[in-house]
Every structure is written in C-alpha cells, then in structure tokens.
C-alpha cells in the first residue's frame, strides 16, 4: 500500500472537517443526513468529544491554527459535562481534551480533561469495583447505578492519564479495577463480547448480561466487540498490564475470524444477512484504530506484522468503499433496534478512521493517544 493512499484519504477527511466547523454554530455533531448536514446535540450527549478530538488531530497533522482554535472552543463547551452522571465522561474528556494536552501541550485542555476525570472519579462504586453507567448515560433505558457497559472501558484511560498528570495514583487503581470488572461482565469465553450487564450496587454481584443495541442478549453487536478491542488496547497502552493486552488480542482475533471477507462488519455479527443488512462502518473504524494499537504493543515481530496488516486492510476497505469524495464515512449504523441513523455518517466513526489514517500517514504514533 503506497503511503499516498493514506494521505489522500486523510486530505479528503480534512475537507469534511473544514466544511463541518462553520455549520455547527456551537453545537456538537452527532450523525449526518445523507446531504451531509449534521444532526447536532447542544451539550455533546456521549459523542461530544469526537469533534474536538478530530480538530486536535487535524491541528497536529497540518499545523492549521483554525483547527486548534476549534478544538479548544469545543473542549471548553464540554466543561459543564464534568458533573454529568454518566460514565461516558470518559469519551467526552479523553477525546475532547486529552489530545490537546498530549499533542499540543495546551494548558487549558489539560485543565478541562482533569476536571472531567476528577468528577468522574467520585462516581466509583467500591462494592462493585467499577463505575456505573450513571443516570444520565445515553442508553435510553437500563441506565443508573447498577448498570455497566463495555463502551465505558475506553474511558478508564482518561483516569490513568489523569492519575499520572495530577499525581493522583488512586485514580489509576480505580480505572484498572473498572476495566478488569468489565472482563467478567462482558467478555465471553470465546472472545466475543456482550454489550452490557446489570449488577447489585450494594454487593456488586453480577445479575445478568444483556444488550441495548444488538440483535439479542446472546448476539454480538459489532460495536460491543469494537469497544472492547479498543478499551483493552488503550488500557494496556496506558498501564502496561499484560492481561489487558491478552483481552485486546482475544477480542481482536474473534473480530478478524468473524468479519465478512470485505472486512467491514454488519451492525451485529448475528444479524441475518440479506442484501439489505446494514453494515456499521463506525464499529469497523473503531476496530481499525484499535488494531493499530494491538499491533504496536506486540513484542513478536510476526504478530506485529499480522495485526498491522489486518489494520491496514480494514482502513483500506473503509477508504475505498465507504469514504466518499466529500470525506464522509458513510454507512455507520447508530441503532438498528430503533431505526436511528442506520446508514449514516456517525461522528465517532469519522473520528476513529481519521485517527487511524493519521497513524498510517505517519502523523501520529499508534500508542500516543
Ligand atoms: N453507546 C455507545 C455506542 O452506541 O456505541
């Protein structure tokens, strides 16, 4: 694969960033209509970190002052969310502000990210050894103090970064406990992943495993699998703990063994396949970015090459078949269950493809962010 393919795809996505900024008017992009017009949220819902995250990366890749200005403006708009009762503060403050601190040494971004982490750390339940989903989490039902979801493992990386940055080692321990508890909650013995679990908030006992967005409680919703690969790859990256890499590999191997030959997952691995079955480009983009991390973590040269090749083939499939001339990553499936944005551009899918392209184009180290 000539490097120019990655840079050309990155340049297309940069045009989409240029086109997105002026249309937002202070709101946060969530998903886009086929026309390219964004459906926005006023407060960032669970996705508000991904737009400033793209802008921080765009500023790093191009040096463009406008991208850095946008990144900081939207990171600042996330500040009130530091006290929202949601475990998705991990997504909001990791992507919304940590790249500003890590890549640009921006003091305000550092302070915003720490504010998010400091407040979220207070939500830890020591009886259960995890952070509950919280009453204000995005999932429309089954949220609160006794619910857990695999998509909150990524956020534990915010707390590990914050522990190092603020000199608060206890936050790292909470993050490690949270990630380990979710292996028991969500990762099946064969390496497939279940989205969610209920637990007793007093004793911590696991009560059930279930899904909010998959075909069934026993099926494998594509984003559950993707969030697990990413969450455990990130937790290994930030802590060096071997068990997290083992889980990242096991869940990545399951994905690689089960993804269709074109490398792009259907919205659920157990969805009946017909010509109309929706793919989820966003789950695939999350996985591509995560596979680059899994590759970078390998000590064995052969394994490193294999994971890297899987990552490159996945990004190539998205770049060739799902990224249009406008720089729109289409055919993400937000929620098939409620028929919400089932063939659309989703801001988080765009973020992870953009991150993966930054790595492949040589603009970002795979294990930096
Ligand atoms: N709640 C995160 C997702 O829908 O992927």
mmCIF file of C-alpha atoms and ligand atoms in Angstrom:
data_model
loop_
_atom_site.group_PDB
_atom_site.id
_atom_site.type_symbol
_atom_site.label_atom_id
_atom_site.label_comp_id
_atom_site.label_asym_id
_atom_site.label_seq_id
_atom_site.Cartn_x
_atom_site.Cartn_y
_atom_site.Cartn_z
ATOM 1 C CA UNK A 1 0.000 0.000 0.000
ATOM 2 C CA UNK A 2 1.698 3.244 -1.067
ATOM 3 C CA UNK A 3 1.642 5.832 1.732
ATOM 4 C CA UNK A 4 -0.063 8.305 -0.590
ATOM 5 C CA UNK A 5 -3.344 6.331 -0.250
ATOM 6 C CA UNK A 6 -3.493 7.129 3.472
ATOM 7 C CA UNK A 7 -2.574 10.779 2.964
ATOM 8 C CA UNK A 8 -5.141 11.164 0.155
ATOM 9 C CA UNK A 9 -7.885 9.728 2.388
ATOM 10 C CA UNK A 10 -6.741 11.975 5.241
ATOM 11 C CA UNK A 11 -6.883 15.022 2.949
ATOM 12 C CA UNK A 12 -10.451 14.129 1.961
ATOM 13 C CA UNK A 13 -11.451 13.892 5.613
ATOM 14 C CA UNK A 14 -9.767 17.226 6.327
ATOM 15 C CA UNK A 15 -12.050 18.818 3.707
ATOM 16 C CA UNK A 16 -15.026 17.397 5.623
ATOM 17 C CA UNK A 17 -13.647 18.931 8.842
ATOM 18 C CA UNK A 18 -13.317 22.287 7.036
ATOM 19 C CA UNK A 19 -16.904 22.010 5.882
ATOM 20 C CA UNK A 20 -18.224 20.879 9.284
ATOM 21 C CA UNK A 21 -16.776 23.597 11.545
ATOM 22 C CA UNK A 22 -18.699 26.572 10.134
ATOM 23 C CA UNK A 23 -22.064 24.715 10.069
ATOM 24 C CA UNK A 24 -22.072 23.757 13.769
ATOM 25 C CA UNK A 25 -22.811 27.136 15.350
ATOM 26 C CA UNK A 26 -21.568 25.973 18.722
ATOM 27 C CA UNK A 27 -23.419 22.624 18.773
ATOM 28 C CA UNK A 28 -21.820 19.155 18.649
ATOM 29 C CA UNK A 29 -22.060 16.918 15.542
ATOM 30 C CA UNK A 30 -23.750 13.586 16.286
ATOM 31 C CA UNK A 31 -24.684 11.978 12.966
ATOM 32 C CA UNK A 32 -25.156 13.388 9.467
ATOM 33 C CA UNK A 33 -28.000 13.282 6.976
ATOM 34 C CA UNK A 34 -27.191 11.907 3.507
ATOM 35 C CA UNK A 35 -26.991 15.556 2.342
ATOM 36 C CA UNK A 36 -24.004 15.992 4.648
ATOM 37 C CA UNK A 37 -25.913 18.212 7.067
ATOM 38 C CA UNK A 38 -25.109 17.347 10.671
ATOM 39 C CA UNK A 39 -27.713 16.492 13.273
ATOM 40 C CA UNK A 40 -26.252 18.102 16.369
ATOM 41 C CA UNK A 41 -26.664 17.983 20.137
ATOM 42 C CA UNK A 42 -26.491 21.091 22.314
ATOM 43 C CA UNK A 43 -24.397 19.568 25.114
ATOM 44 C CA UNK A 44 -22.430 16.801 23.381
ATOM 45 C CA UNK A 45 -24.535 13.830 24.574
ATOM 46 C CA UNK A 46 -21.995 10.923 24.674
ATOM 47 C CA UNK A 47 -20.323 11.919 21.395
ATOM 48 C CA UNK A 48 -19.225 15.497 22.138
ATOM 49 C CA UNK A 49 -15.532 14.645 22.490
ATOM 50 C CA UNK A 50 -15.081 13.303 18.983
ATOM 51 C CA UNK A 51 -15.383 16.595 17.084
ATOM 52 C CA UNK A 52 -12.771 18.446 19.181
ATOM 53 C CA UNK A 53 -10.731 15.215 19.052
ATOM 54 C CA UNK A 54 -10.682 15.387 15.247
ATOM 55 C CA UNK A 55 -9.738 19.059 15.408
ATOM 56 C CA UNK A 56 -6.812 18.373 17.781
ATOM 57 C CA UNK A 57 -5.583 15.690 15.362
ATOM 58 C CA UNK A 58 -6.123 17.942 12.332
ATOM 59 C CA UNK A 59 -4.065 20.652 14.043
ATOM 60 C CA UNK A 60 -1.286 18.124 14.671
ATOM 61 C CA UNK A 61 -1.362 16.778 11.101
ATOM 62 C CA UNK A 62 -1.446 20.164 9.357
ATOM 63 C CA UNK A 63 -0.308 22.813 11.864
ATOM 64 C CA UNK A 64 -3.517 24.714 10.985
ATOM 65 C CA UNK A 65 -4.337 27.337 13.626
ATOM 66 C CA UNK A 66 -8.068 27.191 12.862
ATOM 67 C CA UNK A 67 -8.251 23.507 13.847
ATOM 68 C CA UNK A 68 -6.597 24.206 17.183
ATOM 69 C CA UNK A 69 -8.950 27.133 17.799
ATOM 70 C CA UNK A 70 -11.996 24.948 17.080
ATOM 71 C CA UNK A 71 -10.625 22.141 19.259
ATOM 72 C CA UNK A 72 -10.233 24.442 22.222
ATOM 73 C CA UNK A 73 -13.579 26.157 21.672
ATOM 74 C CA UNK A 74 -15.463 22.831 21.696
ATOM 75 C CA UNK A 75 -13.402 21.413 24.560
ATOM 76 C CA UNK A 76 -14.399 24.472 26.563
ATOM 77 C CA UNK A 77 -18.070 23.777 25.711
ATOM 78 C CA UNK A 78 -17.708 20.324 27.282
ATOM 79 C CA UNK A 79 -16.658 21.724 30.653
ATOM 80 C CA UNK A 80 -20.197 21.722 32.172
ATOM 81 C CA UNK A 81 -20.424 17.981 31.405
ATOM 82 C CA UNK A 82 -17.751 17.248 34.031
ATOM 83 C CA UNK A 83 -20.573 16.824 36.550
ATOM 84 C CA UNK A 84 -23.000 14.822 34.339
ATOM 85 C CA UNK A 85 -23.875 11.488 35.920
ATOM 86 C CA UNK A 86 -22.562 9.369 33.047
ATOM 87 C CA UNK A 87 -19.653 7.003 32.563
ATOM 88 C CA UNK A 88 -19.393 8.414 29.047
ATOM 89 C CA UNK A 89 -17.426 11.286 30.585
ATOM 90 C CA UNK A 90 -14.567 9.040 29.511
ATOM 91 C CA UNK A 91 -15.369 9.549 25.825
ATOM 92 C CA UNK A 92 -16.126 13.254 26.331
ATOM 93 C CA UNK A 93 -12.991 14.287 28.174
ATOM 94 C CA UNK A 94 -10.458 11.800 26.761
ATOM 95 C CA UNK A 95 -11.059 12.699 23.115
ATOM 96 C CA UNK A 96 -12.309 16.235 23.761
ATOM 97 C CA UNK A 97 -9.355 17.444 25.786
ATOM 98 C CA UNK A 98 -6.534 14.918 26.393
ATOM 99 C CA UNK A 99 -5.148 15.243 22.804
ATOM 100 C CA UNK A 100 -4.770 18.983 23.426
ATOM 101 C CA UNK A 101 -2.598 18.237 26.452
ATOM 102 C CA UNK A 102 -0.686 15.332 24.904
ATOM 103 C CA UNK A 103 -0.110 16.570 21.374
ATOM 104 C CA UNK A 104 -0.163 20.355 21.821
ATOM 105 C CA UNK A 105 0.868 20.880 25.478
ATOM 106 C CA UNK A 106 -2.222 23.061 25.846
ATOM 107 C CA UNK A 107 -2.680 24.055 29.495
ATOM 108 C CA UNK A 108 -6.418 24.768 29.172
ATOM 109 C CA UNK A 109 -7.077 21.396 27.529
ATOM 110 C CA UNK A 110 -5.133 19.722 30.346
ATOM 111 C CA UNK A 111 -7.220 21.522 32.947
ATOM 112 C CA UNK A 112 -10.535 20.610 31.225
ATOM 113 C CA UNK A 113 -9.534 16.937 30.929
ATOM 114 C CA UNK A 114 -8.549 16.850 34.605
ATOM 115 C CA UNK A 115 -11.849 18.461 35.600
ATOM 116 C CA UNK A 116 -13.751 15.689 33.783
ATOM 117 C CA UNK A 117 -11.584 12.985 35.350
ATOM 118 C CA UNK A 118 -11.737 14.429 38.877
ATOM 119 C CA UNK A 119 -15.544 14.493 38.907
ATOM 120 C CA UNK A 120 -15.946 11.084 37.248
ATOM 121 C CA UNK A 121 -13.573 9.508 39.776
ATOM 122 C CA UNK A 122 -16.120 10.328 42.519
ATOM 123 C CA UNK A 123 -18.684 8.017 40.849
ATOM 124 C CA UNK A 124 -16.696 4.841 41.603
ATOM 125 C CA UNK A 125 -18.616 2.107 43.411
ATOM 126 C CA UNK A 126 -16.143 0.228 45.658
ATOM 127 C CA UNK A 127 -18.660 -2.574 46.330
ATOM 128 C CA UNK A 128 -18.869 -3.380 42.636
ATOM 129 C CA UNK A 129 -15.324 -2.400 41.669
ATOM 130 C CA UNK A 130 -16.490 -0.270 38.752
ATOM 131 C CA UNK A 131 -18.022 2.963 37.556
ATOM 132 C CA UNK A 132 -21.762 2.509 36.906
ATOM 133 C CA UNK A 133 -23.252 3.738 33.661
ATOM 134 C CA UNK A 134 -24.973 6.553 35.573
ATOM 135 C CA UNK A 135 -28.450 8.068 35.340
ATOM 136 C CA UNK A 136 -27.547 10.469 32.513
ATOM 137 C CA UNK A 137 -25.868 7.889 30.252
ATOM 138 C CA UNK A 138 -27.035 7.805 26.649
ATOM 139 C CA UNK A 139 -28.689 4.382 26.583
ATOM 140 C CA UNK A 140 -32.384 5.247 26.768
ATOM 141 C CA UNK A 141 -33.305 2.545 29.292
ATOM 142 C CA UNK A 142 -31.439 0.416 31.793
ATOM 143 C CA UNK A 143 -29.129 3.158 32.963
ATOM 144 C CA UNK A 144 -28.177 4.049 36.501
ATOM 145 C CA UNK A 145 -26.173 2.825 39.464
ATOM 146 C CA UNK A 146 -26.488 -0.923 38.776
ATOM 147 C CA UNK A 147 -25.702 -0.976 35.045
ATOM 148 C CA UNK A 148 -22.437 -1.459 33.181
ATOM 149 C CA UNK A 149 -21.439 -1.324 29.501
ATOM 150 C CA UNK A 150 -18.321 -2.357 27.614
ATOM 151 C CA UNK A 151 -18.152 1.056 25.937
ATOM 152 C CA UNK A 152 -17.072 2.596 29.273
ATOM 153 C CA UNK A 153 -13.753 0.719 29.387
ATOM 154 C CA UNK A 154 -12.172 3.191 26.965
ATOM 155 C CA UNK A 155 -12.882 5.954 29.489
ATOM 156 C CA UNK A 156 -10.712 4.280 32.106
ATOM 157 C CA UNK A 157 -7.748 5.526 30.042
ATOM 158 C CA UNK A 158 -8.786 9.088 30.929
ATOM 159 C CA UNK A 159 -8.332 8.252 34.600
ATOM 160 C CA UNK A 160 -4.925 6.629 34.079
ATOM 161 C CA UNK A 161 -3.732 9.685 32.153
ATOM 162 C CA UNK A 162 -5.202 11.954 34.864
ATOM 163 C CA UNK A 163 -3.596 9.901 37.657
ATOM 164 C CA UNK A 164 -0.162 10.436 36.085
ATOM 165 C CA UNK A 165 -0.814 14.074 35.217
ATOM 166 C CA UNK A 166 -2.364 15.187 38.512
ATOM 167 C CA UNK A 167 -0.282 12.915 40.782
ATOM 168 C CA UNK A 168 -3.376 11.005 41.976
ATOM 169 C CA UNK A 169 -2.292 7.324 41.847
ATOM 170 C CA UNK A 170 -5.602 6.147 43.345
ATOM 171 C CA UNK A 171 -7.416 7.091 40.121
ATOM 172 C CA UNK A 172 -5.285 4.606 38.185
ATOM 173 C CA UNK A 173 -6.281 1.819 40.578
ATOM 174 C CA UNK A 174 -9.982 2.624 40.094
ATOM 175 C CA UNK A 175 -9.507 2.575 36.316
ATOM 176 C CA UNK A 176 -7.750 -0.809 36.451
ATOM 177 C CA UNK A 177 -10.471 -2.315 38.695
ATOM 178 C CA UNK A 178 -13.174 -0.935 36.374
ATOM 179 C CA UNK A 179 -11.581 -2.436 33.254
ATOM 180 C CA UNK A 180 -10.967 -5.809 34.956
ATOM 181 C CA UNK A 181 -14.554 -5.971 36.259
ATOM 182 C CA UNK A 182 -15.845 -5.472 32.713
ATOM 183 C CA UNK A 183 -13.947 -8.539 31.517
ATOM 184 C CA UNK A 184 -16.169 -10.538 33.865
ATOM 185 C CA UNK A 185 -19.261 -8.506 32.933
ATOM 186 C CA UNK A 186 -18.981 -8.524 29.153
ATOM 187 C CA UNK A 187 -16.251 -10.712 27.609
ATOM 188 C CA UNK A 188 -17.375 -14.251 26.764
ATOM 189 C CA UNK A 189 -15.067 -17.269 26.946
ATOM 190 C CA UNK A 190 -14.768 -17.481 23.148
ATOM 191 C CA UNK A 191 -13.636 -13.833 22.826
ATOM 192 C CA UNK A 192 -16.959 -12.418 21.668
ATOM 193 C CA UNK A 193 -18.423 -9.534 23.660
ATOM 194 C CA UNK A 194 -21.808 -8.746 25.199
ATOM 195 C CA UNK A 195 -22.621 -5.022 25.424
ATOM 196 C CA UNK A 196 -23.993 -4.645 28.945
ATOM 197 C CA UNK A 197 -24.513 -6.120 32.390
ATOM 198 C CA UNK A 198 -26.603 -5.423 35.495
ATOM 199 C CA UNK A 199 -25.078 -5.759 38.953
ATOM 200 C CA UNK A 200 -26.235 -5.301 42.512
ATOM 201 C CA UNK A 201 -24.882 -1.868 43.535
ATOM 202 C CA UNK A 202 -24.638 -2.994 47.190
ATOM 203 C CA UNK A 203 -22.910 -6.344 46.803
ATOM 204 C CA UNK A 204 -21.517 -5.937 43.282
ATOM 205 C CA UNK A 205 -22.940 -9.347 42.275
ATOM 206 C CA UNK A 206 -23.444 -9.821 38.526
ATOM 207 C CA UNK A 207 -27.180 -10.223 37.844
ATOM 208 C CA UNK A 208 -27.438 -10.533 34.041
ATOM 209 C CA UNK A 209 -25.776 -9.836 30.722
ATOM 210 C CA UNK A 210 -27.779 -8.076 28.025
ATOM 211 C CA UNK A 211 -27.688 -5.672 25.086
ATOM 212 C CA UNK A 212 -29.171 -2.244 24.410
ATOM 213 C CA UNK A 213 -28.426 -2.141 20.714
ATOM 214 C CA UNK A 214 -27.713 -5.679 19.466
ATOM 215 C CA UNK A 215 -29.952 -8.327 17.861
ATOM 216 C CA UNK A 216 -30.344 -10.210 21.151
ATOM 217 C CA UNK A 217 -28.713 -10.646 24.550
ATOM 218 C CA UNK A 218 -26.742 -13.604 23.176
ATOM 219 C CA UNK A 219 -25.680 -11.972 19.896
ATOM 220 C CA UNK A 220 -22.519 -9.982 19.244
ATOM 221 C CA UNK A 221 -23.330 -6.361 18.457
ATOM 222 C CA UNK A 222 -20.480 -5.081 16.275
ATOM 223 C CA UNK A 223 -19.736 -2.027 18.403
ATOM 224 C CA UNK A 224 -19.622 -4.075 21.614
ATOM 225 C CA UNK A 225 -16.809 -6.091 20.041
ATOM 226 C CA UNK A 226 -15.102 -2.970 18.713
ATOM 227 C CA UNK A 227 -15.315 -1.033 22.002
ATOM 228 C CA UNK A 228 -13.784 -3.991 23.833
ATOM 229 C CA UNK A 229 -10.797 -4.251 21.487
ATOM 230 C CA UNK A 230 -10.225 -0.516 21.774
ATOM 231 C CA UNK A 231 -10.814 -0.279 25.542
ATOM 232 C CA UNK A 232 -8.395 -3.072 26.431
ATOM 233 C CA UNK A 233 -5.781 -1.977 23.868
ATOM 234 C CA UNK A 234 -5.884 1.503 25.406
ATOM 235 C CA UNK A 235 -5.725 0.198 28.951
ATOM 236 C CA UNK A 236 -2.670 -1.857 28.055
ATOM 237 C CA UNK A 237 -1.129 1.169 26.363
ATOM 238 C CA UNK A 238 -1.605 3.320 29.470
ATOM 239 C CA UNK A 239 -0.829 0.773 32.206
ATOM 240 C CA UNK A 240 1.413 -1.857 30.585
ATOM 241 C CA UNK A 241 -0.743 -4.564 32.276
ATOM 242 C CA UNK A 242 -0.436 -7.822 30.328
ATOM 243 C CA UNK A 243 -3.970 -9.101 30.989
ATOM 244 C CA UNK A 244 -5.405 -6.094 29.166
ATOM 245 C CA UNK A 245 -3.341 -6.904 26.074
ATOM 246 C CA UNK A 246 -4.480 -10.537 26.302
ATOM 247 C CA UNK A 247 -8.135 -9.419 26.242
ATOM 248 C CA UNK A 248 -7.489 -6.931 23.416
ATOM 249 C CA UNK A 249 -5.895 -9.731 21.363
ATOM 250 C CA UNK A 250 -8.570 -12.296 22.147
ATOM 251 C CA UNK A 251 -11.389 -9.929 21.160
ATOM 252 C CA UNK A 252 -9.421 -8.716 18.100
ATOM 253 C CA UNK A 253 -8.813 -12.318 16.999
ATOM 254 C CA UNK A 254 -12.541 -13.016 17.316
ATOM 255 C CA UNK A 255 -13.314 -9.959 15.142
ATOM 256 C CA UNK A 256 -10.756 -10.964 12.487
ATOM 257 C CA UNK A 257 -12.115 -14.531 12.394
ATOM 258 C CA UNK A 258 -15.766 -13.451 12.072
ATOM 259 C CA UNK A 259 -15.753 -10.241 9.996
ATOM 260 C CA UNK A 260 -17.078 -10.668 6.426
ATOM 261 C CA UNK A 261 -14.478 -11.023 3.660
ATOM 262 C CA UNK A 262 -14.748 -7.320 2.727
ATOM 263 C CA UNK A 263 -13.508 -6.543 6.305
ATOM 264 C CA UNK A 264 -16.498 -4.325 7.173
ATOM 265 C CA UNK A 265 -18.783 -5.681 9.898
ATOM 266 C CA UNK A 266 -22.542 -5.881 9.730
ATOM 267 C CA UNK A 267 -24.228 -3.982 12.570
ATOM 268 C CA UNK A 268 -24.453 -7.216 14.557
ATOM 269 C CA UNK A 269 -22.401 -10.343 13.849
ATOM 270 C CA UNK A 270 -25.596 -12.391 14.315
ATOM 271 C CA UNK A 271 -27.874 -10.238 12.144
ATOM 272 C CA UNK A 272 -29.457 -12.355 9.397
ATOM 273 C CA UNK A 273 -27.537 -11.451 6.240
ATOM 274 C CA UNK A 274 -29.571 -10.291 3.252
ATOM 275 C CA UNK A 275 -28.614 -7.795 0.534
ATOM 276 C CA UNK A 276 -30.241 -5.120 2.745
ATOM 277 C CA UNK A 277 -28.454 -5.862 6.013
ATOM 278 C CA UNK A 278 -26.771 -2.725 7.278
ATOM 279 C CA UNK A 279 -23.040 -2.593 7.846
ATOM 280 C CA UNK A 280 -21.534 -0.498 10.617
ATOM 281 C CA UNK A 281 -18.588 1.470 9.277
ATOM 282 C CA UNK A 282 -18.199 3.074 12.723
ATOM 283 C CA UNK A 283 -17.618 -0.255 14.515
ATOM 284 C CA UNK A 284 -15.140 -1.108 11.786
ATOM 285 C CA UNK A 285 -13.319 2.217 12.148
ATOM 286 C CA UNK A 286 -13.066 1.778 15.951
ATOM 287 C CA UNK A 287 -11.584 -1.674 15.344
ATOM 288 C CA UNK A 288 -9.116 -0.401 12.741
ATOM 289 C CA UNK A 289 -7.758 2.214 15.173
ATOM 290 C CA UNK A 290 -7.618 -0.414 17.925
ATOM 291 C CA UNK A 291 -5.807 -2.981 15.738
ATOM 292 C CA UNK A 292 -3.063 -0.434 15.130
ATOM 293 C CA UNK A 293 -2.605 -0.244 18.911
ATOM 294 C CA UNK A 294 -2.663 -4.023 19.302
ATOM 295 C CA UNK A 295 -0.001 -4.250 16.567
ATOM 296 C CA UNK A 296 2.169 -1.599 18.214
ATOM 297 C CA UNK A 297 2.025 -3.499 21.527
ATOM 298 C CA UNK A 298 3.405 -6.765 20.092
ATOM 299 C CA UNK A 299 6.894 -7.876 21.068
ATOM 300 C CA UNK A 300 6.854 -10.654 18.488
ATOM 301 C CA UNK A 301 7.680 -9.258 15.037
ATOM 302 C CA UNK A 302 5.480 -11.742 13.143
ATOM 303 C CA UNK A 303 2.431 -11.000 15.300
ATOM 304 C CA UNK A 304 3.068 -7.277 14.997
ATOM 305 C CA UNK A 305 3.059 -7.611 11.214
ATOM 306 C CA UNK A 306 -0.151 -9.676 11.237
ATOM 307 C CA UNK A 307 -2.142 -7.217 13.359
ATOM 308 C CA UNK A 308 -0.756 -4.287 11.389
ATOM 309 C CA UNK A 309 -1.752 -5.977 8.116
ATOM 310 C CA UNK A 310 -5.274 -6.571 9.467
ATOM 311 C CA UNK A 311 -5.486 -2.906 10.492
ATOM 312 C CA UNK A 312 -4.254 -1.677 7.122
ATOM 313 C CA UNK A 313 -6.648 -3.931 5.198
ATOM 314 C CA UNK A 314 -9.539 -2.673 7.350
ATOM 315 C CA UNK A 315 -8.684 1.006 6.833
ATOM 316 C CA UNK A 316 -8.191 0.366 3.141
ATOM 317 C CA UNK A 317 -11.633 -1.275 2.890
ATOM 318 C CA UNK A 318 -13.222 1.751 4.547
ATOM 319 C CA UNK A 319 -11.197 4.211 2.487
ATOM 320 C CA UNK A 320 -12.041 2.530 -0.800
ATOM 321 C CA UNK A 321 -15.639 1.508 -0.221
ATOM 322 C CA UNK A 322 -17.148 3.746 2.463
ATOM 323 C CA UNK A 323 -15.356 7.121 2.357
ATOM 324 C CA UNK A 324 -16.946 9.265 -0.315
ATOM 325 C CA UNK A 325 -15.491 12.145 -2.325
ATOM 326 C CA UNK A 326 -16.723 14.649 0.278
ATOM 327 C CA UNK A 327 -14.707 12.922 3.014
ATOM 328 C CA UNK A 328 -17.885 11.440 4.531
ATOM 329 C CA UNK A 329 -17.541 7.966 6.094
ATOM 330 C CA UNK A 330 -20.990 6.652 5.275
ATOM 331 C CA UNK A 331 -22.992 3.574 6.300
ATOM 332 C CA UNK A 332 -22.483 3.742 10.017
ATOM 333 C CA UNK A 333 -25.366 2.168 11.914
ATOM 334 C CA UNK A 334 -26.204 4.052 15.104
ATOM 335 C CA UNK A 335 -29.115 1.907 16.279
ATOM 336 C CA UNK A 336 -30.895 -0.623 14.116
ATOM 337 C CA UNK A 337 -33.199 -1.506 17.012
ATOM 338 C CA UNK A 338 -34.829 1.928 16.976
ATOM 339 C CA UNK A 339 -34.037 2.627 13.303
ATOM 340 C CA UNK A 340 -31.901 5.631 14.138
ATOM 341 C CA UNK A 341 -29.282 6.679 11.555
ATOM 342 C CA UNK A 342 -28.788 3.180 10.179
ATOM 343 C CA UNK A 343 -26.821 4.169 7.036
ATOM 344 C CA UNK A 344 -25.255 7.435 8.070
ATOM 345 C CA UNK A 345 -22.045 9.229 8.867
ATOM 346 C CA UNK A 346 -21.514 8.997 12.634
ATOM 347 C CA UNK A 347 -19.093 11.391 14.303
ATOM 348 C CA UNK A 348 -17.300 8.662 16.259
ATOM 349 C CA UNK A 349 -16.780 6.534 13.137
ATOM 350 C CA UNK A 350 -15.241 9.519 11.398
ATOM 351 C CA UNK A 351 -13.026 10.211 14.424
ATOM 352 C CA UNK A 352 -11.559 6.692 14.550
ATOM 353 C CA UNK A 353 -10.980 6.462 10.805
ATOM 354 C CA UNK A 354 -9.278 9.867 10.968
ATOM 355 C CA UNK A 355 -7.113 8.713 13.900
ATOM 356 C CA UNK A 356 -6.151 5.507 12.040
ATOM 357 C CA UNK A 357 -5.275 7.491 8.905
ATOM 358 C CA UNK A 358 -3.133 9.884 10.961
ATOM 359 C CA UNK A 359 -1.190 6.835 12.214
ATOM 360 C CA UNK A 360 -0.845 5.242 8.784
ATOM 361 C CA UNK A 361 0.168 8.541 7.152
ATOM 362 C CA UNK A 362 2.921 8.900 9.754
ATOM 363 C CA UNK A 363 1.359 11.878 11.561
ATOM 364 C CA UNK A 364 0.720 10.137 14.896
ATOM 365 C CA UNK A 365 2.243 7.231 16.807
ATOM 366 C CA UNK A 366 -0.303 4.417 17.249
ATOM 367 C CA UNK A 367 0.224 4.308 21.001
ATOM 368 C CA UNK A 368 0.352 8.052 21.683
ATOM 369 C CA UNK A 369 -3.378 8.637 22.149
HETATM 370 N N1 LIG B 1 -23.112 3.908 23.481
HETATM 371 C C1 LIG B 1 -22.065 3.856 22.557
HETATM 372 C C2 LIG B 1 -22.443 3.290 21.245
HETATM 373 O O1 LIG B 1 -23.602 3.371 20.846
HETATM 374 O O2 LIG B 1 -21.578 2.807 20.566
#
